[in-house]
Coordinates of C-alpha atoms and ligand atoms in Angstrom, one line a residue:
M675 CA 0.0 0.0 0.0
K676 CA 3.1 2.2 -0.1
W677 CA 2.2 3.4 -3.6
L678 CA -1.3 4.4 -2.4
S679 CA 0.2 6.5 0.4
F680 CA 2.5 8.1 -2.2
F681 CA -0.5 9.3 -4.1
R682 CA -1.7 11.0 -1.0
T683 CA 1.4 13.1 -0.8
I684 CA 1.6 16.7 -1.9
Q685 CA 4.5 15.7 -4.2
A686 CA 2.3 13.2 -6.1
K687 CA -0.6 15.7 -6.2
V688 CA 1.6 18.4 -7.7
I689 CA 3.1 16.1 -10.3
I690 CA -0.3 14.8 -11.3
I691 CA -1.8 18.3 -11.5
Y692 CA 1.1 19.5 -13.6
V693 CA 1.0 16.5 -15.9
L694 CA -2.8 16.7 -16.3
L695 CA -2.6 20.4 -17.0
I696 CA 0.0 19.9 -19.7
L697 CA -1.9 16.9 -21.1
I698 CA -5.1 18.9 -21.4
A699 CA -3.4 21.9 -22.8
M700 CA -1.5 19.9 -25.4
Q701 CA -4.6 17.9 -26.2
L702 CA -6.6 21.1 -26.8
I703 CA -3.8 22.6 -28.9
G704 CA -3.3 19.3 -30.7
V705 CA -7.0 18.8 -31.6
Y706 CA -7.3 22.4 -32.8
F707 CA -4.0 22.3 -34.7
V708 CA -4.4 18.9 -36.3
S709 CA -7.9 19.6 -37.4
A710 CA -6.9 23.0 -38.8
M711 CA -4.0 21.4 -40.5
K712 CA -6.2 18.7 -41.9
N713 CA -8.7 21.2 -43.2
S714 CA -6.0 23.3 -44.7
L715 CA -4.3 20.4 -46.4
T716 CA -7.5 18.9 -47.7
S717 CA -8.8 22.2 -49.0
N718 CA -5.4 22.9 -50.7
F719 CA -5.5 19.4 -52.2
T720 CA -9.1 19.9 -53.4
T721 CA -8.4 23.4 -54.8
D722 CA -5.4 22.0 -56.6
L723 CA -7.5 19.3 -58.1
Q724 CA -10.2 21.8 -59.0
E725 CA -7.7 24.1 -60.6
R726 CA -6.1 21.3 -62.6
A727 CA -9.6 20.1 -63.7
E728 CA -10.4 23.7 -64.6
L729 CA -7.2 24.1 -66.6
M730 CA -7.8 20.8 -68.3
S731 CA -11.3 21.7 -69.2
V732 CA -10.2 24.9 -70.8
L733 CA -7.5 23.1 -72.7
A734 CA -9.6 20.2 -73.7
A735 CA -12.7 22.3 -74.7
K736 CA -11.7 22.9 -78.3
T737 CA -10.6 19.3 -78.9
L738 CA -13.8 18.0 -77.4
A739 CA -15.9 20.4 -79.4
G740 CA -14.4 19.0 -82.7
G741 CA -11.2 21.0 -82.8
E742 CA -8.8 21.3 -85.7
P743 CA -9.8 18.8 -88.5
D744 CA -6.3 17.5 -88.9
E745 CA -5.8 16.4 -85.3
N746 CA -6.6 13.2 -83.6
P747 CA -8.6 14.2 -80.6
E748 CA -7.7 11.1 -78.5
E749 CA -4.0 11.6 -79.1
S750 CA -3.9 15.3 -78.4
L751 CA -5.9 14.7 -75.3
Q752 CA -3.5 11.9 -74.3
V753 CA -0.6 14.3 -74.8
M754 CA -2.3 17.0 -72.7
V755 CA -3.2 14.5 -70.0
S756 CA 0.3 12.9 -69.7
N757 CA 2.2 16.2 -70.1
L758 CA 0.2 18.6 -68.2
F759 CA -1.2 16.4 -65.6
N760 CA 1.5 14.2 -64.2
M761 CA 0.6 13.6 -60.6
D762 CA 1.5 10.6 -58.4
G763 CA -1.4 8.4 -57.4
A764 CA -3.9 10.5 -59.5
E765 CA -5.9 9.6 -62.5
I766 CA -7.4 12.1 -65.0
Q767 CA -10.0 11.1 -67.4
V768 CA -11.4 13.2 -70.2
L769 CA -15.0 12.2 -71.0
D770 CA -17.1 13.2 -73.9
A771 CA -20.6 14.7 -73.5
T772 CA -22.1 11.2 -73.0
G773 CA -19.7 10.3 -70.3
K774 CA -17.6 8.0 -72.3
V775 CA -13.9 7.9 -71.3
L776 CA -11.9 9.3 -74.2
T777 CA -8.5 9.2 -72.5
T778 CA -7.0 8.5 -69.1
S779 CA -3.7 9.4 -67.5
L780 CA -3.3 6.0 -65.8
L781 CA -1.9 3.5 -68.2
S782 CA -3.2 0.7 -66.1
H783 CA -6.7 2.0 -66.7
A784 CA -6.3 2.2 -70.5
D785 CA -9.0 -0.4 -70.9
Y786 CA -11.5 2.2 -69.4
V787 CA -11.2 4.1 -72.7
G788 CA -14.4 3.7 -74.6
N789 CA -16.4 2.7 -71.5
K790 CA -18.9 5.1 -69.8
N791 CA -18.0 6.7 -66.5
T792 CA -21.2 6.5 -64.6
Q793 CA -20.3 8.2 -61.4
T794 CA -22.6 10.7 -59.8
V795 CA -20.1 13.5 -60.0
V796 CA -19.6 12.9 -63.7
S797 CA -23.3 13.0 -64.5
R798 CA -23.6 16.2 -62.4
A799 CA -20.8 17.7 -64.3
L800 CA -22.3 16.7 -67.6
Q801 CA -25.5 18.4 -66.4
G802 CA -23.4 21.6 -66.1
I803 CA -22.8 21.7 -62.4
V804 CA -19.4 23.2 -61.9
D805 CA -18.3 22.2 -58.4
N806 CA -18.5 18.5 -58.1
E807 CA -16.3 16.7 -55.7
E808 CA -16.6 13.5 -53.7
Y809 CA -14.7 11.7 -51.1
I810 CA -14.4 8.0 -51.5
I811 CA -12.7 5.1 -49.9
D812 CA -11.4 2.5 -52.4
D813 CA -11.8 -1.2 -52.1
D814 CA -8.3 -1.5 -50.8
G815 CA -9.1 1.2 -48.2
T816 CA -7.3 4.1 -49.9
R817 CA -9.0 7.4 -49.3
K818 CA -9.5 9.3 -52.6
K819 CA -10.8 12.6 -53.7
V820 CA -12.9 12.8 -56.9
V821 CA -13.4 16.0 -58.8
A822 CA -15.5 16.4 -62.0
K823 CA -15.8 19.5 -64.1
P824 CA -17.9 20.1 -67.2
V825 CA -16.0 21.1 -70.4
I826 CA -18.0 23.9 -72.0
H827 CA -17.3 25.2 -75.4
N828 CA -19.3 28.1 -76.7
G829 CA -21.9 27.6 -74.0
K830 CA -22.4 23.9 -74.8
I831 CA -21.3 21.1 -72.6
V832 CA -19.0 19.1 -74.8
G833 CA -17.6 16.7 -72.2
A834 CA -16.2 16.5 -68.7
I835 CA -12.9 16.2 -66.8
Y836 CA -12.8 13.6 -64.1
I837 CA -10.0 13.5 -61.7
V838 CA -9.5 10.9 -58.9
A839 CA -6.5 11.4 -56.6
S840 CA -5.3 9.4 -53.7
M841 CA -5.2 11.3 -50.4
S842 CA -2.8 8.8 -48.8
E843 CA 0.1 11.2 -49.1
L844 CA -1.9 13.9 -47.4
Y845 CA -2.9 11.5 -44.7
G846 CA 0.7 10.3 -44.4
T847 CA 1.7 13.9 -43.8
M848 CA -1.0 14.2 -41.2
Q849 CA 0.2 11.0 -39.6
R850 CA 3.7 12.4 -39.4
I851 CA 2.5 15.6 -37.9
N852 CA 0.5 13.7 -35.4
S853 CA 3.4 11.5 -34.4
I854 CA 5.6 14.5 -34.0
F855 CA 2.9 16.1 -32.0
I856 CA 2.5 13.0 -29.8
S857 CA 6.2 12.6 -29.2
G858 CA 6.3 16.4 -28.4
I859 CA 3.5 15.8 -25.9
L860 CA 5.2 12.9 -24.3
L861 CA 8.5 14.8 -24.1
A862 CA 6.7 17.8 -22.5
L863 CA 4.9 15.5 -20.1
G864 CA 8.2 13.8 -19.1
L865 CA 9.9 17.2 -18.6
T866 CA 6.8 18.4 -16.7
A867 CA 6.9 15.3 -14.4
V868 CA 10.6 15.9 -13.7
L869 CA 10.1 19.6 -13.1
G870 CA 7.1 18.7 -11.0
V871 CA 9.2 16.4 -8.9
I872 CA 11.9 19.1 -8.4
L873 CA 9.4 21.8 -7.8
S874 CA 7.2 19.8 -5.4
H875 CA 10.4 18.7 -3.6
T876 CA 11.3 22.3 -2.9
I877 CA 7.8 22.7 -1.3
T878 CA 7.5 19.3 0.4
H879 CA 11.0 19.0 1.7
P880 CA 10.7 22.0 4.2
I881 CA 7.2 20.8 5.0
K882 CA 8.6 17.3 5.8
E883 CA 11.3 18.9 7.9
L884 CA 8.7 21.0 9.7
T885 CA 6.6 17.9 10.4
R886 CA 9.6 16.1 11.8
H887 CA 10.4 19.0 14.0
A888 CA 6.9 19.4 15.2
R889 CA 6.9 15.7 16.2
A890 CA 10.3 16.3 18.0
V891 CA 8.7 19.3 19.9
A892 CA 5.7 17.2 20.8
E893 CA 8.0 14.5 22.2
G894 CA 9.7 17.2 24.3
R895 CA 12.9 17.7 22.2
F896 CA 13.2 21.4 22.1
T897 CA 16.8 21.7 21.1
E898 CA 16.3 20.7 17.5
K899 CA 16.0 23.6 15.0
T900 CA 14.0 23.5 11.8
P901 CA 16.3 24.4 8.8
V902 CA 15.0 27.6 7.1
F903 CA 15.1 27.1 3.3
G904 CA 14.8 30.6 1.8
S905 CA 12.5 33.4 2.8
D906 CA 9.3 32.4 1.0
E907 CA 6.1 31.5 2.9
I908 CA 7.4 28.1 4.0
G909 CA 10.7 29.7 5.1
Q910 CA 8.7 32.2 7.1
L911 CA 6.7 29.4 8.5
S912 CA 9.9 27.6 9.5
Q913 CA 11.2 30.7 11.2
T914 CA 8.0 31.3 13.0
F915 CA 8.0 27.7 14.1
N916 CA 11.5 28.0 15.5
Y917 CA 10.5 31.1 17.3
M918 CA 7.4 29.3 18.7
T919 CA 9.6 26.4 19.8
S920 CA 11.9 28.7 21.7
R921 CA 9.0 30.5 23.3
L922 CA 7.4 27.2 24.2
R923 CA 10.7 26.0 25.7
E924 CA 10.9 29.1 27.8
A925 CA 7.3 28.9 28.9
L926 CA 7.7 25.2 29.8
S927 CA 11.0 25.7 31.6
Q928 CA 9.4 28.5 33.5
N929 CA 6.5 26.3 34.3
E930 CA 8.8 23.5 35.3
E931 CA 10.8 25.9 37.5
E932 CA 7.6 27.1 39.2
K933 CA 6.5 23.5 39.6
E934 CA 9.8 22.5 41.1
K935 CA 9.8 25.5 43.4
L936 CA 6.3 24.6 44.5
A937 CA 7.2 20.9 45.0
S938 CA 10.3 21.8 47.0
I939 CA 8.3 24.2 49.1
L940 CA 5.7 21.5 49.7
T941 CA 8.3 18.9 50.4
N942 CA 10.3 21.0 52.8
M943 CA 7.4 22.5 54.7
S944 CA 7.4 21.7 58.3
D945 CA 3.6 21.5 58.2
G946 CA 1.7 18.7 56.4
V947 CA -0.3 19.7 53.4
I948 CA -3.1 17.7 51.9
A949 CA -5.1 18.7 48.8
T950 CA -8.5 17.1 48.2
D951 CA -11.1 17.3 45.4
E952 CA -14.6 18.6 46.0
A953 CA -15.7 15.2 47.3
G954 CA -13.0 15.3 49.9
R955 CA -10.8 12.6 48.2
I956 CA -7.1 13.1 48.5
I957 CA -5.3 14.1 45.3
L958 CA -2.0 15.3 46.7
M959 CA -0.1 15.3 50.0
N960 CA 3.4 16.3 50.9
R961 CA 6.0 14.2 52.7
R962 CA 5.4 15.8 56.1
A963 CA 1.7 15.0 56.0
G964 CA 2.6 11.4 55.3
Q965 CA 5.1 11.4 58.2
M966 CA 2.5 12.9 60.5
L967 CA -0.2 10.4 59.5
G968 CA 2.3 7.5 59.5
V969 CA 1.6 6.6 55.9
E970 CA 3.0 6.8 52.4
G971 CA 1.5 9.5 50.3
E972 CA 0.7 7.2 47.4
E973 CA -1.3 4.9 49.6
L974 CA -3.8 7.6 50.3
A975 CA -4.5 8.9 46.9
G976 CA -8.3 8.8 46.3
R977 CA -9.1 8.1 50.0
E978 CA -11.4 10.5 51.9
I979 CA -9.7 12.9 54.2
G980 CA -12.5 13.0 56.9
P981 CA -12.2 9.4 58.1
L982 CA -8.4 9.5 57.8
L983 CA -8.2 12.3 60.3
G984 CA -10.9 10.7 62.4
L985 CA -13.4 13.5 61.7
S986 CA -17.1 12.9 61.6
E987 CA -18.8 13.5 58.3
I988 CA -20.5 16.7 59.6
E989 CA -17.2 18.1 60.8
A990 CA -15.4 17.2 57.6
E991 CA -18.2 18.8 55.6
S992 CA -18.2 22.0 57.6
L993 CA -14.4 22.3 57.4
A994 CA -14.3 21.6 53.7
R995 CA -17.0 24.2 53.0
G996 CA -15.1 26.8 55.0
V997 CA -17.8 27.1 57.7
S998 CA -15.3 26.3 60.4
D999 CA -11.7 26.7 59.5
S1000 CA -9.5 24.8 62.0
K1001 CA -9.7 22.0 64.5
L1002 CA -7.5 20.6 67.2
L1003 CA -7.2 16.8 67.2
E1004 CA -5.4 14.3 69.3
F1005 CA -4.1 12.0 66.6
T1006 CA -2.4 8.6 66.9
P1007 CA -0.6 7.7 63.6
G1008 CA -1.1 4.1 62.6
E1009 CA -1.6 1.4 65.2
S1010 CA 1.3 1.9 67.5
G1011 CA 2.4 5.5 66.9
Q1012 CA 2.8 8.2 69.5
P1013 CA -0.3 10.3 70.0
F1014 CA 0.2 13.9 69.3
M1015 CA -1.8 17.1 69.1
M1016 CA -2.6 18.2 65.6
R1017 CA -4.2 21.4 64.4
V1018 CA -6.0 20.9 61.0
T1019 CA -6.7 24.1 59.1
F1020 CA -8.9 23.8 56.0
T1021 CA -9.0 26.3 53.2
P1022 CA -11.6 25.7 50.4
I1023 CA -10.3 26.3 46.9
H1024 CA -12.7 28.6 45.1
R1025 CA -12.8 28.8 41.4
R1026 CA -14.7 31.6 39.6
E1027 CA -18.0 30.4 38.3
I1028 CA -17.5 26.8 39.4
G1029 CA -17.4 27.4 43.2
I1030 CA -15.6 25.2 45.6
T1031 CA -13.4 22.7 43.7
G1032 CA -11.5 21.2 46.5
T1033 CA -9.8 21.9 49.8
I1034 CA -6.3 22.5 51.1
A1035 CA -5.8 21.0 54.6
V1036 CA -2.7 22.1 56.6
L1037 CA -1.7 19.8 59.4
Q1038 CA 0.4 21.2 62.2
D1039 CA 2.0 19.3 65.0
V1040 CA 1.1 21.5 67.9
T1041 CA 2.1 19.1 70.7
E1042 CA 5.0 21.3 71.8
Q1043 CA 2.9 24.5 71.5
E1044 CA 0.2 22.9 73.6
K1045 CA 2.7 21.7 76.1
L1046 CA 4.2 25.1 76.4
E1047 CA 0.8 26.6 76.7
A1048 CA -0.1 24.1 79.4
S1049 CA 3.1 24.8 81.3
R1050 CA 2.6 28.5 81.0
R1051 CA -0.9 28.1 82.5
E1052 CA 0.5 25.9 85.2
F1053 CA 3.3 28.4 85.9
V1054 CA 0.9 31.3 86.3
A1055 CA -1.3 29.2 88.5
N1056 CA 1.8 28.2 90.6
V1057 CA 3.0 31.8 90.9
S1058 CA -0.4 33.0 91.9
H1059 CA -0.7 30.1 94.4
E1060 CA 2.8 30.7 95.8
L1061 CA 2.1 34.4 96.3
R1062 CA -1.4 33.9 97.6
T1063 CA -0.3 31.8 100.5
P1064 CA 2.1 34.3 102.2
L1065 CA -0.3 37.1 101.3
T1066 CA -3.2 35.4 103.0
T1067 CA -1.0 34.7 106.0
I1068 CA 0.2 38.4 106.1
K1069 CA -3.4 39.6 105.8
S1070 CA -4.7 37.4 108.6
Y1071 CA -1.8 38.4 110.9
T1072 CA -2.2 42.1 110.2
E1073 CA -5.9 41.8 110.9
A1074 CA -5.1 40.0 114.1
L1075 CA -2.6 42.8 115.0
E1076 CA -5.3 45.4 114.2
D1077 CA -7.8 43.6 116.3
G1078 CA -5.6 44.0 119.4
A1079 CA -2.8 41.6 119.1
L1080 CA -0.5 44.6 118.6
E1081 CA -1.0 45.5 122.3
D1082 CA -0.3 42.0 123.4
K1083 CA 3.3 41.9 124.6
Q1084 CA 3.8 38.2 123.6
M1085 CA 1.6 37.8 120.5
G1086 CA 2.5 41.2 119.0
P1087 CA 6.2 40.5 118.3
R1088 CA 5.5 36.9 117.2
F1089 CA 2.9 38.0 114.7
V1090 CA 5.2 40.7 113.3
G1091 CA 7.9 38.0 113.1
V1092 CA 5.5 35.8 111.0
I1093 CA 4.7 38.7 108.7
Q1094 CA 8.4 39.4 108.3
N1095 CA 9.0 35.8 107.5
E1096 CA 6.3 35.6 104.9
T1097 CA 7.4 38.9 103.3
G1098 CA 10.9 37.5 103.2
R1099 CA 9.6 34.4 101.4
M1100 CA 7.7 36.5 98.9
I1101 CA 10.8 38.6 98.3
R1102 CA 12.8 35.4 97.7
L1103 CA 10.1 34.1 95.4
V1104 CA 10.0 37.2 93.4
T1105 CA 13.8 37.4 93.3
D1106 CA 14.0 33.8 92.0
L1107 CA 11.3 34.5 89.4
L1108 CA 13.1 37.6 88.2
H1109 CA 16.2 35.6 88.0
L1110 CA 14.6 32.9 86.0
S1111 CA 12.9 35.3 83.7
R1112 CA 16.1 37.1 83.0
M1113 CA 17.7 33.8 82.2
D1114 CA 14.8 32.9 80.0
S1115 CA 15.0 36.1 78.0
K1116 CA 18.8 35.6 77.9
E1117 CA 19.3 39.1 79.4
S1118 CA 21.9 38.0 81.9
A1119 CA 25.2 37.7 80.2
L1120 CA 27.9 35.6 81.9
R1121 CA 30.8 37.4 83.5
K1122 CA 33.4 34.7 83.4
Q1123 CA 36.6 34.9 85.4
R1124 CA 39.3 32.6 86.5
V1125 CA 38.1 31.1 89.8
D1126 CA 40.0 28.9 92.3
I1127 CA 37.6 26.0 92.8
V1128 CA 38.7 25.0 96.3
E1129 CA 38.5 28.6 97.5
M1130 CA 35.0 28.9 96.0
L1131 CA 33.9 25.8 97.9
E1132 CA 35.4 27.0 101.1
D1133 CA 33.6 30.4 100.7
V1134 CA 30.3 28.6 100.3
E1135 CA 31.1 26.6 103.4
D1136 CA 31.8 29.8 105.3
R1137 CA 28.6 31.3 104.2
F1138 CA 26.6 28.4 105.6
S1139 CA 28.8 27.7 108.6
F1140 CA 26.4 29.3 111.1
Q1141 CA 23.4 27.4 109.9
M1142 CA 25.5 24.2 109.8
Q1143 CA 26.7 24.7 113.3
Q1144 CA 23.1 25.2 114.4
K1145 CA 22.0 22.0 112.8
N1146 CA 25.2 20.2 113.8
V1147 CA 25.9 19.3 110.2
H1148 CA 29.4 18.3 109.3
T1149 CA 30.9 19.6 106.0
I1150 CA 33.6 17.9 103.9
I1151 CA 35.3 19.5 100.9
D1152 CA 36.9 16.9 98.7
A1153 CA 38.9 18.3 95.8
K1154 CA 40.4 15.6 93.6
P1155 CA 43.9 16.0 92.2
G1156 CA 44.0 18.1 89.1
V1157 CA 41.3 20.5 90.2
S1158 CA 42.6 24.0 90.4
T1159 CA 40.9 26.9 88.5
A1160 CA 38.2 27.3 86.0
M1161 CA 36.6 30.1 83.9
L1162 CA 33.3 30.6 85.6
D1163 CA 30.7 33.2 86.3
R1164 CA 31.4 33.3 90.0
D1165 CA 28.1 34.9 91.0
G1166 CA 26.1 32.3 89.0
I1167 CA 28.0 29.3 90.3
D1168 CA 27.8 30.7 93.9
Q1169 CA 24.1 30.8 93.5
V1170 CA 24.0 27.2 92.2
L1171 CA 26.1 26.1 95.2
D1172 CA 24.0 28.1 97.6
N1173 CA 20.8 26.6 96.3
L1174 CA 22.2 23.1 96.5
I1175 CA 23.8 23.6 100.0
S1176 CA 20.6 25.2 101.3
N1177 CA 18.6 22.3 100.0
A1178 CA 21.0 19.8 101.5
L1179 CA 20.8 21.7 104.8
K1180 CA 17.0 21.9 104.7
Y1181 CA 16.5 18.2 104.1
T1182 CA 19.3 16.7 106.2
P1183 CA 18.5 16.0 109.8
D1184 CA 20.7 17.2 112.6
G1185 CA 24.1 15.6 112.8
G1186 CA 24.2 14.8 109.0
T1187 CA 27.1 15.3 106.7
I1188 CA 27.3 17.4 103.5
T1189 CA 30.1 16.6 101.1
M1190 CA 31.2 19.0 98.4
E1191 CA 33.3 17.2 95.8
A1192 CA 35.3 18.7 92.9
D1193 CA 36.7 16.5 90.2
I1194 CA 37.7 16.5 86.5
T1195 CA 35.7 14.2 84.3
E1196 CA 37.1 12.0 81.5
D1197 CA 36.1 14.5 78.9
G1198 CA 37.9 17.3 80.6
M1199 CA 35.0 19.0 82.4
L1200 CA 34.9 20.3 85.9
S1201 CA 32.5 18.2 88.0
L1202 CA 31.1 19.7 91.2
S1203 CA 28.7 17.8 93.5
V1204 CA 26.9 18.4 96.7
E1205 CA 26.0 15.2 98.6
D1206 CA 24.0 15.0 101.8
T1207 CA 22.9 12.3 104.2
G1208 CA 19.3 13.6 104.3
I1209 CA 15.8 12.3 103.7
G1210 CA 16.3 11.7 100.0
I1211 CA 13.7 12.0 97.2
P1212 CA 11.3 9.3 96.2
K1213 CA 12.1 7.7 92.8
K1214 CA 8.8 8.8 91.2
D1215 CA 9.7 12.5 91.8
L1216 CA 13.2 12.3 90.4
D1217 CA 12.2 12.9 86.8
R1218 CA 10.4 16.2 87.6
I1219 CA 12.6 17.5 90.3
F1220 CA 14.1 20.2 88.1
E1221 CA 10.7 21.6 87.0
R1222 CA 9.7 25.0 88.3
F1223 CA 7.7 25.0 91.5
Y1224 CA 8.1 21.2 91.8
R1225 CA 8.3 20.1 95.3
V1226 CA 8.3 16.6 96.7
D1227 CA 6.1 17.4 99.7
K1228 CA 4.5 20.8 99.1
A1229 CA 3.3 21.6 102.6
R1230 CA 6.5 20.6 104.3
T1231 CA 8.9 22.3 102.0
R1232 CA 6.9 25.4 101.9
N1233 CA 7.2 25.5 105.6
M1234 CA 10.9 25.2 105.2
G1235 CA 10.9 28.4 103.2
G1236 CA 11.6 26.8 99.8
T1237 CA 10.1 28.4 96.7
G1238 CA 10.4 25.3 94.5
L1239 CA 12.6 27.2 92.1
G1240 CA 16.0 26.5 93.5
L1241 CA 16.9 23.5 91.4
S1242 CA 15.4 25.0 88.2
I1243 CA 17.5 28.1 88.7
A1244 CA 20.6 26.0 89.3
R1245 CA 19.9 24.0 86.1
E1246 CA 19.5 27.2 84.0
I1247 CA 22.8 28.6 85.3
V1248 CA 24.6 25.4 84.6
R1249 CA 23.0 25.2 81.1
V1250 CA 24.1 28.7 80.1
H1251 CA 27.6 27.7 81.2
G1252 CA 27.4 24.9 78.7
G1253 CA 27.3 22.2 81.4
S1254 CA 24.7 19.7 82.7
I1255 CA 23.2 18.8 86.0
S1256 CA 21.9 15.6 87.4
L1257 CA 20.5 14.3 90.7
Q1258 CA 20.8 10.9 92.4
S1259 CA 18.9 10.2 95.5
E1260 CA 17.8 7.4 97.8
L1261 CA 15.0 7.7 100.3
E1262 CA 16.3 8.1 103.9
K1263 CA 19.9 7.8 102.7
G1264 CA 20.7 11.0 101.0
T1265 CA 20.9 13.0 97.8
K1266 CA 23.7 13.8 95.5
V1267 CA 23.4 16.6 92.9
T1268 CA 26.3 16.7 90.4
F1269 CA 26.9 19.4 87.8
T1270 CA 29.6 19.7 85.2
L1271 CA 31.1 22.9 83.8
P1272 CA 33.6 23.6 81.1
L1273 CA 37.1 24.2 82.5
N1274 CA 38.0 26.9 80.0
D1275 CA 36.3 29.4 77.9
E1276 CA 34.2 27.3 75.5
G1277 CA 30.5 27.2 76.0
G1278 CA 28.4 30.0 77.3
A1279 CA 29.0 33.7 76.8
T1280 CA 32.0 35.7 78.2
E1281 CA 32.2 39.3 78.9
Ligands
ADP2767 P1 13.0 24.5 97.1 O1 13.3 26.0 97.0 O2 11.6 24.3 97.5 O3 14.0 23.8 97.8 P2 14.1 23.3 94.9 O4 13.8 23.4 93.4 O5 15.4 23.6 95.3 O6 13.0 24.0 95.6 O7 13.8 21.8 95.2 C1 12.7 21.1 94.7 C2 12.3 20.0 95.7 O8 13.3 19.0 95.7 C3 12.2 20.4 97.1 O9 11.0 20.9 97.4 C4 12.5 19.2 97.8 O10 11.4 18.5 98.1 C5 13.4 18.4 96.9 N1 14.8 18.5 97.2 C6 15.8 19.3 96.7 N2 17.0 19.0 97.3 C7 16.8 18.0 98.1 C8 17.7 17.3 99.0 N3 19.0 17.6 99.1 N4 17.2 16.3 99.7 C9 15.8 16.0 99.6 N5 15.0 16.7 98.9 C10 15.4 17.6 98.1

């Protein structure tokens, strides 16, 4: 079927049209030319025969009319016929008034002499009709022209001239002309076909190139360029196509860039993003959403978002329609995942004229936020509670003083003492809170200086010596070899040690021992510890002991004047130094708090 498809090409069509045009033109010209030629030749031939017959009739008139008495009419006619009328393939007969053949130019027809020529043309001529001609086809198929003319002498018909001439030479000439014409046509057609091939090639070649290039563009190969052949319409089309390709490439690469940007934004977002269609079925989700929900993104394509997030149908519907925009959920990913707090925010996608076509759901892990919020609430409640207790006490004692206790010599000073105590506790609490808040807001910069460790520990011991003596608590300072100086914020570390020693003192019964130990750890840090032989801390409380306001036994420790902030302040100070703090304790045996600090400058801020 290859040939069939060839006929469908422009090239074939151009060639066929050209050849047909030439064929039709040549045919028309040929028909007109050949018929004109034939008419002209035939009329010339006939005129020639007529003229000869005319001449002969004039010449023979006298002889036929009787002529000179001395002449033999047959002979003189024979001389005339053979001398004047010598024509190939033609016969001239001179007939008398009866139609009898007197002489003939054709020797082979000599036997006709004396016989009557009965042809119609002859009888018409003998009747005086001048133009008599006839076209006959011989028994052997030869086309012949017959002409007969009357011979008139003195107004009397004395005979007739009969000429019959073969037209085969004329037709031969016509045949030759025809064959020249046909070969001319064939040559012209051949040349036209060749020209058509060349011409159509100049048109179809760029079109083929353009088609190939268009296919390449469709397949995404934008680098190929269509060759531009000349500056004609097809050349301009090729140029425009190249321009279109480059514009398309630019537009696509821009599009691709945008898509990549969007994809990388989506992938690297810390929030989960899920896009759904108007029926709430998932069409796209980012990696983070998959991580949060504990599934692979592909698994979820086509699933409904409502049941996936554990939302009721009504909730999912109202979120998707934008009636309510966000919801806080406690979500457990998969079967065994850790539950976490998730805020889901829905944004309906509106399209002009169509309305809501889908929803974008943003999933945020708000566990930390919620925890912070809860601890902030707890902190505020704690602070209020801590302040309310001394304030209530102060209020009731001042009321009692007002009601007369002031006059009482015994009660008065005792009540004032309680008020002073509570005020002192409040001041400590507020001071501790201020301290913590300064550290939280990183306002307090460290003022590091080279500090002699043993001297620092001895100073602490001195500060508490009175209280220790009162409680009969024994102190040991144990500085391991290698411990000498360190770069510390002396005030900060003093505070840590004060807090720890005051705790140790508070929770160690009379006669106990407090050991302060200084050592260098394997990784080159200074390790300081305060160990007591006190009441210890139950195991269940160890995890939370560093939390703000955390107390093991609230009522008792409050009575001891603690604010519940001592250990958390100590932890903050150690942390800004770049160290760590830990606590080991056994009930009724004692507690050991150990903290490490960098020996030199690294970690923390220096002034
Ligand atoms: P406070 O100012 O109330 O002492 P801390 O933060 O210093 O607050 O301590 C928190 C809680 O830890 C205390 O209420 C106490 O119950 C317990 N604690 C701290 N140090 C010791 C210790 N050396 N022995 C026993 N319990 C302790």
